[in-house]
Coordinates of C-alpha atoms in Angstrom, one line a residue:
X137 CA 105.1 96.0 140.1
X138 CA 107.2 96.8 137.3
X139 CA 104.4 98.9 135.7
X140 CA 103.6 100.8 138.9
X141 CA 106.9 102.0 139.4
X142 CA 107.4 103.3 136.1
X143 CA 104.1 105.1 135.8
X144 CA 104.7 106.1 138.8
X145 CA 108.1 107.9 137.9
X146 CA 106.8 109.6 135.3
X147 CA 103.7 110.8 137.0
X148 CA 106.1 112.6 138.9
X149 CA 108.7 113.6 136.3
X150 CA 108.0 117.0 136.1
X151 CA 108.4 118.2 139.6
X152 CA 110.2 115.8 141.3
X153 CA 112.9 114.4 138.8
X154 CA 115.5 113.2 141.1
X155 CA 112.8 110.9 142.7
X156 CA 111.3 110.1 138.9
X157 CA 114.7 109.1 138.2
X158 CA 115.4 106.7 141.5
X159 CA 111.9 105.1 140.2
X160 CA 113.2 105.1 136.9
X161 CA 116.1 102.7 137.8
X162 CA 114.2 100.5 140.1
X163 CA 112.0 99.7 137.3
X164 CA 114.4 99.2 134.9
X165 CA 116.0 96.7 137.3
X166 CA 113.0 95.1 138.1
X167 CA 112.0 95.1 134.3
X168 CA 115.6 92.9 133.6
X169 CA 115.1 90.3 136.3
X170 CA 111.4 90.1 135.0
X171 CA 112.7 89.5 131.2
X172 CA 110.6 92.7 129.7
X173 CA 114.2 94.5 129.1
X174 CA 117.1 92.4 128.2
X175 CA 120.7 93.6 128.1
X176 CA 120.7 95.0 124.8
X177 CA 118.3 97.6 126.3
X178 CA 120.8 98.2 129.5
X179 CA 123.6 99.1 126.4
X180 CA 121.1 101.5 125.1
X181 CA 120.1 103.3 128.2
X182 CA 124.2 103.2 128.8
X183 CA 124.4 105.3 125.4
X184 CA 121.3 107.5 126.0
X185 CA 123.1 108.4 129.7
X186 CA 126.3 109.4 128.4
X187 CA 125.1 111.3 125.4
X188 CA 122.4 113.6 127.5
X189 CA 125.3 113.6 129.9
X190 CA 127.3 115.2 126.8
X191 CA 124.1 117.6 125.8
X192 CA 124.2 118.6 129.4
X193 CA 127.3 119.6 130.5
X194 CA 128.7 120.8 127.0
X195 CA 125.3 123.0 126.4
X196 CA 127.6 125.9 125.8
X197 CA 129.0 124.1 122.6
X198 CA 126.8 124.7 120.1
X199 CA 127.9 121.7 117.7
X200 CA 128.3 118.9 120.6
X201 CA 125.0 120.3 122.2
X202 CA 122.6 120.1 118.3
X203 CA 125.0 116.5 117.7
X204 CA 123.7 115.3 121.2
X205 CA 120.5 116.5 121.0
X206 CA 119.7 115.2 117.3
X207 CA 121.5 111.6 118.6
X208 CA 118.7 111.9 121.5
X209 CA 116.1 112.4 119.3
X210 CA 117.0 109.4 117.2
X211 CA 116.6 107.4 120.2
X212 CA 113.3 108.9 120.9
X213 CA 112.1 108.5 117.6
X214 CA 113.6 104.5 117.8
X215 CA 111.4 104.1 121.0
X216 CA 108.3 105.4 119.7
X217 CA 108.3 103.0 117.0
X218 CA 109.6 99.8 118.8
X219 CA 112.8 100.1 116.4
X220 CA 115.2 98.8 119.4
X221 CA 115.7 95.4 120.3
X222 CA 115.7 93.8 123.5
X223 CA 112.4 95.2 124.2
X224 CA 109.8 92.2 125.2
X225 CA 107.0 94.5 125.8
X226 CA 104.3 92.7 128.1
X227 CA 100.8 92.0 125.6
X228 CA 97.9 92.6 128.4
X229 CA 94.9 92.4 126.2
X230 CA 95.2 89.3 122.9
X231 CA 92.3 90.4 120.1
X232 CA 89.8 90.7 122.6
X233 CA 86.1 92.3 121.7
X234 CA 85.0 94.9 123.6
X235 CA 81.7 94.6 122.2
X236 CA 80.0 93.1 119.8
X237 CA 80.0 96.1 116.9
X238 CA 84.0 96.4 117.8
X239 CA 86.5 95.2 115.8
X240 CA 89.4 92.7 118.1
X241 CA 91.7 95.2 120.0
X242 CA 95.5 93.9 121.6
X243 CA 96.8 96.2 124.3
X244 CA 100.6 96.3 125.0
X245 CA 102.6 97.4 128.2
X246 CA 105.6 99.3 126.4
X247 CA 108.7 99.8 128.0
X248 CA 110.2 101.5 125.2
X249 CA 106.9 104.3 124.6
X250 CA 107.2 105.3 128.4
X251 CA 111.5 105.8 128.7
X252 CA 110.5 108.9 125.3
X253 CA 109.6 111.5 128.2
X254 CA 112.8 111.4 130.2
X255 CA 114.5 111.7 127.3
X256 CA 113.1 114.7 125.9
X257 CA 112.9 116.2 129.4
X258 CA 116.9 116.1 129.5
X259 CA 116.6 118.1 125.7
X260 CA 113.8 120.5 126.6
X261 CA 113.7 121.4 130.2
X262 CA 110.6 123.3 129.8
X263 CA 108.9 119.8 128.1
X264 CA 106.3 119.8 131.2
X265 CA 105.8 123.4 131.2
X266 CA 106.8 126.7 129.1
X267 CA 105.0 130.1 128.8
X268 CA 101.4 129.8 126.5
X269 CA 102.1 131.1 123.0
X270 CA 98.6 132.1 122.7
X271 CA 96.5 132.8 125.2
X272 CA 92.8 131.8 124.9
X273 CA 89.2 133.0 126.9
X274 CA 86.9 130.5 129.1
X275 CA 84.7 130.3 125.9
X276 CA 87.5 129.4 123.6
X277 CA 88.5 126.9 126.2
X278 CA 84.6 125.5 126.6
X279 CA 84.8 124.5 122.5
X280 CA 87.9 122.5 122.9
X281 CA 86.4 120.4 125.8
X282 CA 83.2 120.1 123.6
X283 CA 85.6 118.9 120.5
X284 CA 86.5 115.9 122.2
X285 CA 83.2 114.3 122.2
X286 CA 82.5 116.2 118.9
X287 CA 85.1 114.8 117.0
X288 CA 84.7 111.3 118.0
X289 CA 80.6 111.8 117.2
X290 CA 81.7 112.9 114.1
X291 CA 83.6 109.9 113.2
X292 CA 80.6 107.7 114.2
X293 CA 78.5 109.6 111.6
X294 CA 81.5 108.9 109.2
X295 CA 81.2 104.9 109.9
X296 CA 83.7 105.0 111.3
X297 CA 83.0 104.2 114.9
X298 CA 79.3 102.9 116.3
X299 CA 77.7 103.9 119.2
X300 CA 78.2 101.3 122.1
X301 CA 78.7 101.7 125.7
X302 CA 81.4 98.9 127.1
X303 CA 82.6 98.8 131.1
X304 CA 85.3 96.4 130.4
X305 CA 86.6 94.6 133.3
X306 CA 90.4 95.6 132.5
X307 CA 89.5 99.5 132.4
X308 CA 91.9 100.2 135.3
X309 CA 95.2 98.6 133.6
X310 CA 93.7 100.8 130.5
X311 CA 93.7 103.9 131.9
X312 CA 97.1 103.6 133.5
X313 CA 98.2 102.2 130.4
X314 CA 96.8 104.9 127.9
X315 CA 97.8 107.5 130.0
X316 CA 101.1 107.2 130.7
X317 CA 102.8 104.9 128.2
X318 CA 100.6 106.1 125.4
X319 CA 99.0 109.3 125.7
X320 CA 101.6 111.1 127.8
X321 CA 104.5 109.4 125.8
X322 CA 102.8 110.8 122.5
X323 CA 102.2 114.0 124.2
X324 CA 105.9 114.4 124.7
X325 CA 107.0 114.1 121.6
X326 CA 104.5 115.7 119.7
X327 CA 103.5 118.6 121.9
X328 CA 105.8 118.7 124.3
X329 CA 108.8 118.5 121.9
X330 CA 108.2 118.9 118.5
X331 CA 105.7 121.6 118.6
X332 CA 107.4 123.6 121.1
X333 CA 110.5 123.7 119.1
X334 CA 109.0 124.1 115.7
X335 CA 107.4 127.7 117.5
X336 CA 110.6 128.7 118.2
X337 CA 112.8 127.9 115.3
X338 CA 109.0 128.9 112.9
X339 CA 108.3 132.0 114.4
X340 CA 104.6 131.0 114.3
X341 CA 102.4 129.0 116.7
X342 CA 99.7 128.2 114.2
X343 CA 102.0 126.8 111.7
X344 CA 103.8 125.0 114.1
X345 CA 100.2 123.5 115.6
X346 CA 99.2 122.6 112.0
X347 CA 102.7 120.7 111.3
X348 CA 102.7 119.0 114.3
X349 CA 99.3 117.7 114.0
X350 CA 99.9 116.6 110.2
X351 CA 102.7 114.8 111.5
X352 CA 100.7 112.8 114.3
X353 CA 98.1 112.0 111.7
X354 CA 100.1 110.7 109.7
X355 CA 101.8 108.7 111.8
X356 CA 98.3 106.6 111.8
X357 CA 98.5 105.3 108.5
X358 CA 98.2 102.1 108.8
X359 CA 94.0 103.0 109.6
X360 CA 93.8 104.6 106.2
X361 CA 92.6 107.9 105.8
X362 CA 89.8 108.1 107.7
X363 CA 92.0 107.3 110.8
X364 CA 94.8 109.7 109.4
X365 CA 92.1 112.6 109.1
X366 CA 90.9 112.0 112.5
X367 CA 94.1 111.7 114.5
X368 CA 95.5 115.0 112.6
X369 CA 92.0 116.9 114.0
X370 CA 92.4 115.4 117.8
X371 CA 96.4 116.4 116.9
X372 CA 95.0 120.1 116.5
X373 CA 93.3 119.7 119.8
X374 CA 95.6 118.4 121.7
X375 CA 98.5 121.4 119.8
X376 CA 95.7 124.0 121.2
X377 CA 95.3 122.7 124.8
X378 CA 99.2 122.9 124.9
X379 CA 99.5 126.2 122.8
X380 CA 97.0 127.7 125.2
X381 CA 98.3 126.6 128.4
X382 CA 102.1 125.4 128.1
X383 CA 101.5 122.5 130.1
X384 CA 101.9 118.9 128.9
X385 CA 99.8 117.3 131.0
X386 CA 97.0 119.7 129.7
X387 CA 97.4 118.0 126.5
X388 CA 98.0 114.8 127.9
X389 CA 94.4 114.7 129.6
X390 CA 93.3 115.9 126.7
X391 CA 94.6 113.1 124.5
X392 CA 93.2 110.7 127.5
X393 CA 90.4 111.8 128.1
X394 CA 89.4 111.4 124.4
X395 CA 90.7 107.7 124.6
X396 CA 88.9 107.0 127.4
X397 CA 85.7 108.4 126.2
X398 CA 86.4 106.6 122.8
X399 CA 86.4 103.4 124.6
X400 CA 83.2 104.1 126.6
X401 CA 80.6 104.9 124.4
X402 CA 82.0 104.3 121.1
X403 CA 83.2 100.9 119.1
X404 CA 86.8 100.6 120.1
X405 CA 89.2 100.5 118.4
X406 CA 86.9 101.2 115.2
X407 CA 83.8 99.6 114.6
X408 CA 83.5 96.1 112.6
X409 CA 82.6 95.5 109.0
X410 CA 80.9 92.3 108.6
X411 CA 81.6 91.9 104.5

């Protein structure tokens, strides 16, 4: 119930916010009585309230509204990598095996990954949705589609991946898990966020694309560099789908639906070296 409620405020987030945010709080409520969130977390949201209440209604002040904004980041940032206690984020999947070329894969519920969009929303009003910096043709739009299954053929041929097709039994609580407390969480801050501002405060949408993605790849060190090159290439993908249209959720599906191929015809997470 808890996990319903939330994915379903933020599937609503960006067009009907006072409702996201009535869901919001009756997930966080239920999350406390259900021991995910603990009080620690209730200080936390406190904080996060009163300073976008500061970036909000002092937007007109330049210094409070960068302070407030920069503190909200911070928070974001804290989220994304499970740097705040109080957080007992519920583990759905322990090391299972998808199939038998995959390597074991453990699949989290996070709490604090899927509060980074409300956040950002209350820095970047136009997170959802802002004007295309680029605009692209139905051809150019054909090869980014194609680039999903590309890119993830391409790792195969790599080693890095195999070719096996899994139906897993737990694919629904995957796909509402990897697409709103992963992909469109990512999405957010990445896209949504980062790369927006870094096209206004740059000048230039490509290099604020090619930053971006560098930045998400890099984020996936702990893979090694084959994981790093790959999740900087799907960054680019994902920067163009949002560079092209404006809309998150563009990206977002973009981002899903290459997870979701990824773990249909492909070893997931990576394929397994027998040594």
């Amino acid at each position: 119930m808890v996990w319903l409620t939330l994915a379903s405020s933020l599937a609503i987030l960006s067009s009907h916010r006072l409702i996201a945010a009535l869901l919001l709080l009756v997930s966080i409520g239920l999350a406390f009585f259900a021991h995910i969130i603990n009080w620690q977390v209730i200080l936390l949201l406190t904080f996060i309230v009163i300073i976008g209440g500061i970036h909000f209604y002092f937007k007109h002040n330049l210094i409070l509204k960068i302070s407030s904004e920069i503190m909200l980041i911070g928070c974001a940032v804290g989220l994304f990598i499970h740097l705040f206690p109080g957080f007992n984020n519920t583990k759905y999947l322990d090391k299972v095996i998808v199939g038998p070329q995959s390597s074991p894969f453990s699949m989290y519920f996070n709490f604090d990954k899927a509060l980074i969009p409300f956040i950002l929303l209350a820095c970047l009003p136009t997170l959802f949705s802002s004007r295309p910096t680029k605009t692209a043709t139905w051809r150019q739009w054909g090869l980014l589609v194609i680039a999903v299954p590309i890119l993830l053929l391409v790792a195969a041929f790599a080693g890095g991946l195999g070719f096996e097709l899994h139906f897993p039994t737990w694919l629904p609580a995957f796909i509402l898990c990897n697409l709103f407390f992963v992909s469109l969480a990512e999405e957010a801050l990445f896209r949504g966020y980062l790369q927006q501002r870094l096209t206004l405060w740059l000048g230039s949408p490509y290099l604020a694309l090619i930053l971006s993605a560098l930045l998400f790849g890099g984020l996936h060190f702990a893979g090694g560099p084959l994981l790093i090159l790959f999740a900087t290439l799907s960054g680019v993908i994902y920067g163009l789908a949002w560079m092209w249209s404006g809309k998150l959720w563009l990206a977002v599906s973009f981002h899903f639906g290459l997870n979701l191929v990824h773990l249909l015809f492909f070893t997931y997470p990576v394929k397994m070296f027998i040594g």
